[in-house]
Amino acid sequence: MVALGTIALIPDGPGAIFASARPEFSELLRTDGVQTARRVTPVPVAPAPEALAPAPATESSEDRFTREVVKRTNAERAALGIPPLTVIPKLALAASFHAQDQKNQSCRSDTLTHIGSDGSRGVDRILRTGLDVSRWAENIACGHPTPEAVVQGWMSSPGHRANILDGRLTHIGVAVALSDSGRQYWVQNFATLR
């Protein structure tokens, strides 16, 4: 059977049965490839299985990158027996606020900052999402071309490494934003919820 909108075409030997899935057109006719048609017993028409399943969502490179950063971050924790971080979309939103705000800033260490252009700190951006946290941390980076490179960079920095491996932090949100020149600006937010 092939579903064609609200009409089903059911191949059957030399002819075909045309059936409507709409009740007002419930009459079925068989054609034999000539000018004749005759009524046949109605056949239930079910939608094709692929019509029932939602179309797969297209994943952006940013989504793939952030998922990979979380995976690599949790792998670093697992290697030391530290429980994995759980992703919270609101933490990713707070990270995205800062990534979008800072993406066109210089990657020089003297201009790379945790302070937003509105004066906000990481905790301010987290609280704006409605989360109530008892502990938080933020890692930022600029110019690393891949998730592997940015996590490796953070793990090579004592302060960033401490945030990643802090077992008191239980949740994570990650964002990456591309600058106008195509450079990545990365933000990891960590938190423990109250």
Coordinates of N, CA, C and O in Angstrom, one line a residue:
M1 N 0.8 -1.2 0.0 CA 0.0 0.0 0.0 C 0.9 1.2 0.0 O 1.9 1.3 0.7
V2 N 0.5 2.2 -0.7 CA 1.2 3.5 -0.8 C 0.3 4.6 -0.4 O -0.8 4.7 -0.9
A3 N 0.6 5.4 0.6 CA -0.2 6.5 1.0 C 0.1 7.7 0.2 O 1.2 8.1 0.0
L4 N -1.0 8.3 -0.3 CA -0.9 9.5 -1.2 C -1.8 10.5 -0.6 O -2.9 10.7 -1.0
G5 N -1.3 11.3 0.4 CA -2.1 12.3 1.1 C -3.3 11.6 1.8 O -3.1 10.7 2.6
T6 N -4.5 11.9 1.4 CA -5.7 11.3 2.0 C -6.2 10.1 1.2 O -7.2 9.5 1.5
I7 N -5.5 9.8 0.1 CA -5.9 8.6 -0.8 C -4.8 7.5 -0.6 O -3.6 7.8 -0.5
A8 N -5.3 6.3 -0.6 CA -4.4 5.2 -0.6 C -4.5 4.4 -1.9 O -5.6 4.2 -2.4
L9 N -3.4 4.0 -2.4 CA -3.3 3.1 -3.6 C -2.8 1.8 -3.2 O -1.7 1.7 -2.6
I10 N -3.7 0.8 -3.3 CA -3.3 -0.6 -2.9 C -3.1 -1.4 -4.1 O -4.1 -1.8 -4.8
P11 N -1.8 -1.7 -4.5 CA -1.6 -2.5 -5.7 C -2.3 -3.9 -5.5 O -2.2 -4.5 -4.5
D12 N -2.9 -4.4 -6.6 CA -3.6 -5.7 -6.6 C -3.7 -6.3 -8.0 O -4.6 -6.0 -8.7
G13 N -2.7 -7.1 -8.3 CA -2.7 -7.7 -9.6 C -2.7 -6.8 -10.8 O -2.0 -5.7 -10.7
P14 N -3.5 -7.0 -11.8 CA -3.5 -6.1 -12.9 C -4.2 -4.8 -12.7 O -4.0 -3.8 -13.4
G15 N -5.0 -4.7 -11.6 CA -5.7 -3.5 -11.3 C -5.2 -2.9 -10.0 O -4.2 -3.3 -9.4
A16 N -5.9 -1.9 -9.5 CA -5.5 -1.2 -8.3 C -6.8 -0.8 -7.6 O -7.8 -0.6 -8.2
I17 N -6.8 -0.7 -6.3 CA -7.9 -0.3 -5.5 C -7.6 1.1 -5.0 O -6.5 1.4 -4.5
F18 N -8.5 2.1 -5.2 CA -8.3 3.4 -4.7 C -9.2 3.6 -3.5 O -10.4 3.3 -3.6
A19 N -8.7 4.0 -2.4 CA -9.5 4.2 -1.2 C -9.2 5.5 -0.6 O -8.0 5.9 -0.6
S20 N -10.1 6.2 -0.1 CA -9.9 7.4 0.6 C -9.9 7.2 2.1 O -10.6 6.4 2.6
A21 N -9.0 7.9 2.8 CA -8.9 7.8 4.2 C -10.0 8.7 4.8 O -10.2 8.6 6.0
R22 N -10.6 9.5 4.0 CA -11.6 10.4 4.6 C -13.0 9.7 4.5 O -13.4 9.2 3.5
P23 N -13.8 9.8 5.6 CA -15.1 9.1 5.6 C -16.0 9.5 4.5 O -16.8 8.7 4.1
E24 N -16.0 10.7 4.2 CA -17.0 11.2 3.2 C -16.7 10.6 1.8 O -17.5 10.7 0.9
F25 N -15.5 10.0 1.6 CA -15.2 9.3 0.3 C -14.9 7.9 0.6 O -13.9 7.3 0.2
S26 N -15.7 7.2 1.4 CA -15.4 5.8 1.8 C -15.7 4.8 0.7 O -15.3 3.6 0.9
E27 N -16.2 5.1 -0.4 CA -16.5 4.2 -1.5 C -15.2 3.8 -2.2 O -14.4 4.6 -2.5
L28 N -15.0 2.5 -2.4 CA -13.8 2.0 -3.0 C -14.2 1.5 -4.4 O -15.2 0.9 -4.6
L29 N -13.3 1.8 -5.3 CA -13.5 1.3 -6.7 C -12.3 0.6 -7.2 O -11.1 0.9 -6.8
R30 N -12.5 -0.5 -8.0 CA -11.4 -1.2 -8.6 C -11.3 -0.9 -10.0 O -12.3 -0.9 -10.7
T31 N -10.1 -0.5 -10.5 CA -10.0 -0.3 -11.9 C -9.2 -1.4 -12.5 O -8.3 -2.0 -11.8
D32 N -9.5 -1.8 -13.7 CA -8.8 -2.9 -14.3 C -7.9 -2.4 -15.5 O -7.6 -3.2 -16.4
G33 N -7.6 -1.2 -15.5 CA -6.8 -0.6 -16.6 C -7.6 -0.3 -17.8 O -7.1 0.0 -18.8
V34 N -8.9 -0.6 -17.7 CA -9.8 -0.2 -18.9 C -10.8 0.7 -18.4 O -10.7 1.3 -17.3
Q35 N -11.9 0.9 -19.2 CA -12.9 1.9 -18.9 C -13.9 1.5 -17.9 O -14.9 2.1 -17.6
T36 N -13.7 0.3 -17.2 CA -14.7 -0.2 -16.3 C -14.2 -0.1 -14.8 O -13.0 0.0 -14.6
A37 N -15.1 0.0 -13.9 CA -14.8 0.1 -12.5 C -15.9 -0.6 -11.8 O -17.1 -0.6 -12.2
R38 N -15.7 -1.3 -10.7 CA -16.7 -1.9 -9.9 C -16.4 -1.7 -8.4 O -15.3 -1.5 -8.0
R39 N -17.5 -1.7 -7.6 CA -17.3 -1.6 -6.2 C -16.7 -2.8 -5.6 O -16.9 -3.9 -6.0
V40 N -15.9 -2.6 -4.5 CA -15.2 -3.7 -3.8 C -15.5 -3.4 -2.3 O -15.9 -2.4 -1.9
T41 N -15.2 -4.4 -1.5 CA -15.3 -4.3 -0.1 C -14.3 -3.3 0.5 O -13.1 -3.3 0.1
P42 N -14.8 -2.3 1.3 CA -13.9 -1.3 1.9 C -12.7 -2.0 2.6 O -12.9 -3.0 3.3
V43 N -11.5 -1.4 2.5 CA -10.3 -1.9 3.2 C -9.9 -0.8 4.1 O -9.8 0.3 3.7
P44 N -9.6 -1.1 5.4 CA -9.1 -0.1 6.3 C -7.8 0.5 5.7 O -6.9 -0.3 5.2
V45 N -7.6 1.8 5.8 CA -6.4 2.4 5.3 C -5.6 3.0 6.4 O -6.1 3.8 7.2
A46 N -4.4 2.5 6.7 CA -3.6 3.0 7.7 C -2.5 3.8 7.1 O -2.0 3.5 6.0
P47 N -2.1 4.9 7.8 CA -1.0 5.7 7.3 C 0.3 4.9 7.2 O 0.5 3.9 8.0
A48 N 1.2 5.2 6.3 CA 2.5 4.5 6.2 C 3.2 4.8 7.5 O 3.1 5.9 8.1
P49 N 4.0 3.8 8.0 CA 4.8 4.0 9.3 C 5.6 5.3 9.3 O 5.7 6.0 10.3
E50 N 6.2 5.6 8.2 CA 7.1 6.8 8.2 C 6.2 8.1 8.3 O 6.7 9.1 8.7
A51 N 4.9 8.0 8.0 CA 4.1 9.2 8.2 C 3.8 9.4 9.7 O 3.4 10.5 10.1
L52 N 3.8 8.4 10.5 CA 3.5 8.5 11.9 C 4.7 9.1 12.7 O 4.5 9.7 13.7
A53 N 5.9 8.8 12.2 CA 7.1 9.2 13.0 C 7.4 10.7 12.6 O 7.3 11.0 11.4
P54 N 7.8 11.5 13.6 CA 8.2 12.9 13.2 C 9.5 12.8 12.4 O 10.3 12.0 12.5
A55 N 9.6 13.8 11.5 CA 10.8 13.9 10.8 C 12.0 14.2 11.7 O 11.8 14.9 12.7
P56 N 13.2 13.6 11.5 CA 14.3 13.9 12.3 C 14.7 15.3 12.3 O 14.7 16.0 11.2
A57 N 15.0 15.9 13.5 CA 15.4 17.3 13.5 C 16.8 17.4 13.0 O 17.6 16.6 13.2
T58 N 17.0 18.5 12.3 CA 18.3 18.8 11.8 C 19.1 19.4 12.9 O 18.7 20.4 13.6
E59 N 20.2 18.8 13.2 CA 21.1 19.3 14.3 C 22.1 20.3 13.8 O 22.8 20.0 12.8
S60 N 22.2 21.4 14.4 CA 23.2 22.4 14.0 C 24.6 22.0 14.4 O 24.8 21.2 15.3
S61 N 25.6 22.6 13.8 CA 27.0 22.3 14.2 C 27.2 22.8 15.7 O 27.9 22.1 16.4
E62 N 26.5 23.8 16.0 CA 26.6 24.3 17.4 C 26.1 23.3 18.4 O 26.7 23.0 19.4
D63 N 25.0 22.7 18.1 CA 24.4 21.6 18.9 C 25.3 20.4 19.0 O 25.5 19.9 20.1
R64 N 25.9 20.0 17.9 CA 26.8 18.9 17.9 C 28.1 19.2 18.8 O 28.5 18.4 19.6
F65 N 28.6 20.5 18.6 CA 29.7 20.9 19.3 C 29.5 20.9 20.8 O 30.3 20.4 21.6
T66 N 28.3 21.5 21.2 CA 28.0 21.6 22.7 C 27.8 20.2 23.3 O 28.3 19.9 24.4
R67 N 27.1 19.3 22.6 CA 26.9 17.9 23.1 C 28.3 17.2 23.2 O 28.5 16.5 24.2
E68 N 29.2 17.5 22.3 CA 30.5 16.9 22.4 C 31.3 17.4 23.5 O 32.1 16.7 24.2
V69 N 31.2 18.7 23.8 CA 31.9 19.3 25.0 C 31.4 18.7 26.3 O 32.2 18.3 27.1
V70 N 30.1 18.5 26.4 CA 29.5 17.8 27.6 C 30.1 16.4 27.7 O 30.5 16.0 28.8
K71 N 30.1 15.7 26.6 CA 30.6 14.3 26.6 C 32.0 14.2 27.0 O 32.4 13.4 27.9
R72 N 32.9 15.1 26.5 CA 34.3 15.1 26.8 C 34.5 15.6 28.3 O 35.4 15.1 29.0
T73 N 33.7 16.5 28.7 CA 33.8 17.0 30.1 C 33.5 15.9 31.1 O 34.2 15.6 32.0
N74 N 32.4 15.2 30.8 CA 32.0 14.1 31.6 C 33.0 12.9 31.6 O 33.2 12.2 32.6
A75 N 33.7 12.7 30.4 CA 34.7 11.7 30.3 C 35.9 12.0 31.2 O 36.5 11.2 31.9
E76 N 36.2 13.3 31.3 CA 37.3 13.8 32.2 C 36.9 13.5 33.7 O 37.8 13.0 34.5
R77 N 35.7 13.7 34.0 CA 35.2 13.5 35.4 C 35.2 12.0 35.7 O 35.6 11.5 36.7
A78 N 34.7 11.2 34.7 CA 34.6 9.7 34.9 C 35.9 9.1 35.1 O 36.1 8.2 35.9
A79 N 37.0 9.6 34.4 CA 38.3 9.1 34.6 C 38.8 9.2 36.0 O 39.7 8.4 36.4
L80 N 38.3 10.1 36.8 CA 38.7 10.3 38.2 C 37.6 9.8 39.1 O 37.6 10.1 40.3
G81 N 36.5 9.1 38.6 CA 35.5 8.6 39.4 C 34.5 9.7 39.9 O 33.7 9.4 40.9
I82 N 34.4 10.8 39.2 CA 33.5 11.9 39.6 C 32.2 11.7 38.8 O 32.3 11.5 37.6
P83 N 31.1 11.8 39.5 CA 29.8 11.6 38.7 C 29.6 12.6 37.6 O 30.1 13.7 37.6
P84 N 28.9 12.1 36.5 CA 28.7 13.0 35.4 C 27.8 14.2 35.7 O 27.0 14.1 36.6
L85 N 28.0 15.2 34.9 CA 27.2 16.4 35.0 C 25.9 16.2 34.2 O 25.9 15.5 33.1
T86 N 24.8 16.7 34.7 CA 23.5 16.6 34.0 C 23.3 17.9 33.2 O 23.4 19.0 33.8
V87 N 22.9 17.8 32.0 CA 22.6 19.0 31.2 C 21.3 19.6 31.6 O 20.3 18.9 31.8
I88 N 21.3 21.0 31.8 CA 20.1 21.7 32.0 C 20.0 22.8 31.0 O 20.9 23.6 30.8
P89 N 18.9 22.8 30.2 CA 18.8 23.8 29.1 C 18.9 25.3 29.6 O 19.4 26.1 28.9
K90 N 18.5 25.5 30.8 CA 18.6 26.9 31.3 C 20.0 27.3 31.6 O 20.4 28.5 31.4
L91 N 20.9 26.4 31.9 CA 22.3 26.7 32.1 C 22.9 26.9 30.7 O 23.8 27.8 30.5
A92 N 22.5 26.2 29.7 CA 22.9 26.4 28.3 C 22.5 27.8 27.8 O 23.2 28.5 27.1
L93 N 21.2 28.2 28.2 CA 20.7 29.5 27.9 C 21.6 30.6 28.5 O 22.0 31.6 27.8
A94 N 21.9 30.4 29.7 CA 22.8 31.4 30.4 C 24.2 31.5 29.7 O 24.7 32.6 29.5
A95 N 24.7 30.3 29.3 CA 26.0 30.3 28.6 C 25.8 30.9 27.2 O 26.7 31.7 26.8
S96 N 24.7 30.7 26.6 CA 24.5 31.3 25.3 C 24.4 32.9 25.4 O 24.9 33.6 24.5
F97 N 23.8 33.4 26.4 CA 23.8 34.8 26.6 C 25.2 35.4 26.5 O 25.4 36.4 25.8
H98 N 26.1 34.8 27.3 CA 27.5 35.3 27.3 C 28.2 35.0 26.0 O 29.0 35.9 25.5
A99 N 28.0 33.9 25.4 CA 28.7 33.5 24.2 C 28.3 34.5 23.1 O 29.2 35.0 22.4
Q100 N 27.0 34.8 23.0 CA 26.5 35.7 22.0 C 27.0 37.2 22.3 O 27.4 37.9 21.3
D101 N 27.1 37.5 23.5 CA 27.5 38.9 23.9 C 29.0 39.1 23.6 O 29.4 40.2 23.2
Q102 N 29.8 38.0 23.8 CA 31.3 38.2 23.7 C 31.9 37.7 22.4 O 33.1 37.9 22.2
K103 N 31.1 37.1 21.5 CA 31.7 36.4 20.3 C 32.6 37.3 19.4 O 33.4 36.8 18.8
N104 N 32.3 38.6 19.4 CA 33.2 39.4 18.5 C 34.3 40.2 19.3 O 34.9 41.1 18.7
Q105 N 34.5 39.8 20.5 CA 35.6 40.4 21.3 C 36.9 39.7 20.9 O 36.9 38.6 20.4
S106 N 38.0 40.3 21.2 CA 39.3 39.8 20.9 C 39.5 38.5 21.8 O 39.0 38.4 22.9
C107 N 40.3 37.6 21.2 CA 40.6 36.4 22.0 C 41.8 36.6 22.9 O 42.3 35.7 23.6
R108 N 42.4 37.8 22.9 CA 43.5 38.0 23.8 C 43.1 37.9 25.2 O 42.0 38.2 25.6
S109 N 44.0 37.3 26.0 CA 43.7 37.0 27.4 C 43.3 38.3 28.2 O 42.6 38.2 29.2
D110 N 43.8 39.5 27.8 CA 43.5 40.7 28.5 C 42.1 41.3 28.2 O 41.7 42.2 28.8
T111 N 41.5 40.7 27.1 CA 40.1 41.2 26.8 C 39.1 40.1 27.0 O 37.9 40.4 27.0
L112 N 39.5 38.8 27.1 CA 38.6 37.7 27.3 C 38.1 37.9 28.7 O 38.9 37.9 29.7
T113 N 36.7 38.0 28.9 CA 36.2 38.3 30.2 C 35.0 37.5 30.6 O 34.2 37.1 29.7
H114 N 34.8 37.3 31.9 CA 33.5 36.7 32.4 C 32.5 37.7 32.6 O 31.3 37.4 32.9
I115 N 32.8 39.0 32.5 CA 31.9 40.1 32.7 C 31.2 40.5 31.4 O 31.9 40.7 30.4
G116 N 29.9 40.4 31.4 CA 29.1 40.7 30.2 C 29.2 42.2 29.9 O 29.5 43.0 30.7
S117 N 28.8 42.6 28.6 CA 28.8 44.0 28.3 C 27.8 44.8 29.1 O 27.9 46.0 29.2
D118 N 26.9 44.1 29.7 CA 25.9 44.8 30.6 C 26.3 44.8 32.1 O 25.6 45.2 33.0
G119 N 27.6 44.3 32.3 CA 28.1 44.2 33.7 C 27.8 43.0 34.4 O 28.1 42.8 35.6
S120 N 27.0 42.1 33.8 CA 26.6 40.8 34.4 C 27.8 39.9 34.6 O 28.7 39.8 33.8
R121 N 27.7 39.1 35.7 CA 28.6 38.0 36.0 C 27.9 36.7 35.6 O 26.7 36.7 35.4
G122 N 28.6 35.6 35.6 CA 28.0 34.3 35.3 C 26.8 34.0 36.2 O 25.8 33.5 35.7
V123 N 26.9 34.2 37.5 CA 25.8 33.9 38.4 C 24.6 34.8 38.0 O 23.4 34.3 38.1
D124 N 24.8 36.0 37.6 CA 23.7 36.9 37.2 C 23.0 36.3 36.0 O 21.7 36.3 36.0
R125 N 23.7 35.8 35.0 CA 23.1 35.3 33.8 C 22.4 34.0 34.2 O 21.3 33.7 33.6
I126 N 22.9 33.2 35.1 CA 22.2 31.9 35.5 C 20.9 32.3 36.2 O 19.9 31.7 36.0
L127 N 21.0 33.2 37.2 CA 19.8 33.6 37.9 C 18.7 34.2 37.0 O 17.5 34.0 37.3
R128 N 19.1 34.9 36.0 CA 18.1 35.4 35.0 C 17.2 34.4 34.4 O 16.1 34.6 33.9
T129 N 17.8 33.1 34.3 CA 17.0 32.0 33.7 C 16.0 31.5 34.6 O 15.2 30.6 34.2
G130 N 16.0 31.9 35.9 CA 15.0 31.3 36.9 C 15.6 30.2 37.7 O 14.9 29.7 38.6
L131 N 16.8 29.8 37.5 CA 17.4 28.7 38.3 C 17.8 29.3 39.6 O 18.2 30.4 39.8
D132 N 17.7 28.4 40.7 CA 18.1 28.8 42.0 C 19.3 27.9 42.3 O 19.1 26.7 42.4
V133 N 20.5 28.5 42.4 CA 21.7 27.7 42.6 C 22.4 28.0 43.9 O 22.3 29.1 44.4
S134 N 23.1 27.0 44.4 CA 23.8 27.2 45.6 C 25.3 27.3 45.3 O 26.1 27.8 46.1
R135 N 25.7 26.8 44.2 CA 27.1 26.9 43.7 C 27.1 27.0 42.2 O 26.3 26.4 41.5
W136 N 28.1 27.7 41.7 CA 28.2 27.9 40.3 C 29.6 28.1 39.8 O 30.5 28.5 40.7
A137 N 29.9 27.9 38.6 CA 31.2 28.2 38.0 C 31.0 28.4 36.5 O 30.0 28.0 35.9
E138 N 32.0 29.1 35.9 CA 31.9 29.3 34.5 C 33.3 29.2 33.9 O 34.3 29.7 34.4
N139 N 33.4 28.5 32.7 CA 34.6 28.4 31.9 C 34.3 29.1 30.6 O 33.2 28.9 30.0
I140 N 35.2 30.0 30.1 CA 35.1 30.6 28.8 C 36.4 30.3 28.0 O 37.5 30.1 28.6
A141 N 36.3 30.3 26.7 CA 37.4 30.2 25.9 C 37.1 30.8 24.5 O 35.9 30.9 24.1
C142 N 38.1 31.1 23.8 CA 37.9 31.7 22.5 C 39.0 31.1 21.5 O 40.1 31.0 21.9
G143 N 38.5 30.9 20.3 CA 39.5 30.5 19.2 C 39.8 29.0 19.1 O 40.4 28.6 18.1
H144 N 39.3 28.2 20.0 CA 39.5 26.7 19.9 C 38.6 26.2 18.8 O 37.4 26.4 18.9
P145 N 39.1 25.6 17.7 CA 38.2 25.2 16.6 C 37.3 24.0 16.8 O 36.4 23.8 16.1
T146 N 37.6 23.2 17.8 CA 36.8 21.9 18.0 C 36.5 21.7 19.5 O 37.2 22.3 20.4
P147 N 35.5 20.9 19.8 CA 35.2 20.6 21.2 C 36.4 19.9 21.9 O 36.7 20.2 23.0
E148 N 37.1 19.0 21.1 CA 38.2 18.4 21.7 C 39.3 19.4 22.1 O 39.8 19.3 23.2
A149 N 39.5 20.4 21.3 CA 40.6 21.4 21.5 C 40.2 22.3 22.7 O 41.0 22.6 23.6
V150 N 38.9 22.7 22.8 CA 38.5 23.5 23.9 C 38.5 22.8 25.3 O 39.0 23.4 26.3
V151 N 38.1 21.6 25.3 CA 38.1 20.8 26.6 C 39.6 20.5 26.9 O 40.0 20.7 28.1
Q152 N 40.4 20.2 26.0 CA 41.9 20.0 26.2 C 42.5 21.3 26.8 O 43.3 21.3 27.7
G153 N 42.1 22.4 26.2 CA 42.6 23.7 26.7 C 42.2 24.0 28.1 O 43.0 24.4 29.0
W154 N 40.9 23.8 28.4 CA 40.4 23.9 29.8 C 41.1 23.0 30.8 O 41.5 23.4 31.9
M155 N 41.3 21.8 30.3 CA 42.0 20.8 31.2 C 43.5 21.1 31.5 O 44.0 20.7 32.5
S156 N 44.0 21.9 30.6 CA 45.4 22.4 30.8 C 45.6 23.6 31.6 O 46.7 24.0 31.9
S157 N 44.5 24.2 32.0 CA 44.4 25.4 32.8 C 43.9 25.0 34.2 O 42.8 24.5 34.4
P158 N 44.7 25.3 35.3 CA 44.4 24.8 36.6 C 43.0 25.3 37.1 O 42.2 24.5 37.6
G159 N 42.6 26.6 36.8 CA 41.3 27.1 37.3 C 40.1 26.4 36.5 O 39.1 26.0 37.1
H160 N 40.3 26.3 35.2 CA 39.2 25.7 34.4 C 39.1 24.2 34.7 O 38.0 23.7 34.8
R161 N 40.2 23.6 34.9 CA 40.3 22.1 35.2 C 39.6 21.9 36.6 O 38.8 21.0 36.7
A162 N 39.8 22.8 37.5 CA 39.2 22.7 38.9 C 37.6 22.8 38.7 O 36.9 22.0 39.4
N163 N 37.2 23.6 37.9 CA 35.7 23.7 37.7 C 35.1 22.4 37.1 O 34.1 21.9 37.5
I164 N 35.8 21.9 36.1 CA 35.4 20.7 35.4 C 35.3 19.5 36.4 O 34.4 18.7 36.4
L165 N 36.3 19.4 37.2 CA 36.5 18.3 38.1 C 35.9 18.5 39.5 O 36.1 17.7 40.4
D166 N 35.2 19.6 39.7 CA 34.6 19.9 41.0 C 33.3 19.0 41.2 O 32.3 19.2 40.6
G167 N 33.5 18.0 42.1 CA 32.4 17.0 42.3 C 31.2 17.6 43.0 O 30.1 17.0 43.0
R168 N 31.3 18.8 43.5 CA 30.2 19.5 44.2 C 29.2 20.1 43.1 O 28.1 20.4 43.4
L169 N 29.7 20.3 41.9 CA 28.9 20.8 40.8 C 28.2 19.6 40.1 O 28.9 18.6 39.8
T170 N 26.9 19.7 39.9 CA 26.1 18.6 39.4 C 25.5 18.8 38.0 O 25.0 17.9 37.4
H171 N 25.5 20.0 37.6 CA 24.8 20.3 36.3 C 25.6 21.2 35.4 O 26.5 21.9 35.8
I172 N 25.3 21.1 34.1 CA 26.1 21.8 33.1 C 25.2 22.4 32.0 O 24.1 21.9 31.7
G173 N 25.7 23.5 31.4 CA 25.1 24.0 30.2 C 26.2 24.6 29.4 O 27.1 25.2 29.9
V174 N 26.2 24.3 28.1 CA 27.3 24.7 27.2 C 26.8 25.5 26.0 O 25.7 25.2 25.5
A175 N 27.5 26.5 25.6 CA 27.2 27.2 24.4 C 28.4 27.6 23.6 O 29.5 27.7 24.2
V176 N 28.3 27.7 22.3 CA 29.3 28.1 21.4 C 28.7 29.1 20.5 O 27.6 28.9 20.0
A177 N 29.4 30.2 20.2 CA 28.9 31.2 19.2 C 30.0 31.5 18.3 O 31.2 31.6 18.7
L178 N 29.6 31.7 17.0 CA 30.6 32.0 16.0 C 30.7 33.5 15.8 O 29.7 34.2 15.7
S179 N 31.9 34.1 15.8 CA 32.1 35.5 15.6 C 31.8 35.8 14.1 O 31.7 34.9 13.3
D180 N 31.8 37.0 13.8 CA 31.6 37.4 12.4 C 32.7 36.9 11.5 O 32.4 36.6 10.3
S181 N 33.9 36.6 12.1 CA 35.0 36.1 11.3 C 35.0 34.5 11.3 O 35.9 33.9 10.8
G182 N 34.0 33.9 12.0 CA 34.0 32.4 12.1 C 34.7 31.8 13.2 O 34.9 30.6 13.3
R183 N 35.2 32.6 14.2 CA 35.9 32.1 15.3 C 34.9 31.7 16.4 O 33.9 32.3 16.6
Q184 N 35.2 30.6 17.1 CA 34.3 30.1 18.2 C 34.6 30.7 19.5 O 35.7 30.9 19.9
Y185 N 33.5 31.1 20.2 CA 33.6 31.6 21.5 C 32.8 30.6 22.4 O 31.6 30.4 22.1
W186 N 33.4 30.0 23.3 CA 32.9 28.9 24.1 C 32.5 29.3 25.5 O 33.3 30.1 26.2
V187 N 31.4 28.8 26.1 CA 31.1 29.1 27.5 C 30.5 27.8 28.1 O 29.7 27.1 27.5
Q188 N 31.0 27.4 29.2 CA 30.5 26.3 30.0 C 30.0 26.9 31.3 O 30.8 27.6 32.0
N189 N 28.8 26.6 31.7 CA 28.2 27.0 33.0 C 28.0 25.7 33.8 O 27.5 24.8 33.3
F190 N 28.4 25.8 35.0 CA 28.2 24.7 36.0 C 27.4 25.2 37.1 O 27.5 26.4 37.5
A191 N 26.6 24.3 37.7 CA 25.8 24.7 38.9 C 25.4 23.5 39.7 O 25.4 22.4 39.3
T192 N 25.1 23.8 41.0 CA 24.4 22.9 41.9 C 23.1 23.6 42.2 O 23.1 24.8 42.7
L193 N 22.0 22.9 42.0 CA 20.7 23.5 42.3 C 20.4 23.4 43.8 O 20.8 22.5 44.4
R194 N 19.6 24.4 44.2 CA 19.2 24.4 45.6 C 18.0 23.4 45.8 O 17.3 23.2 44.9

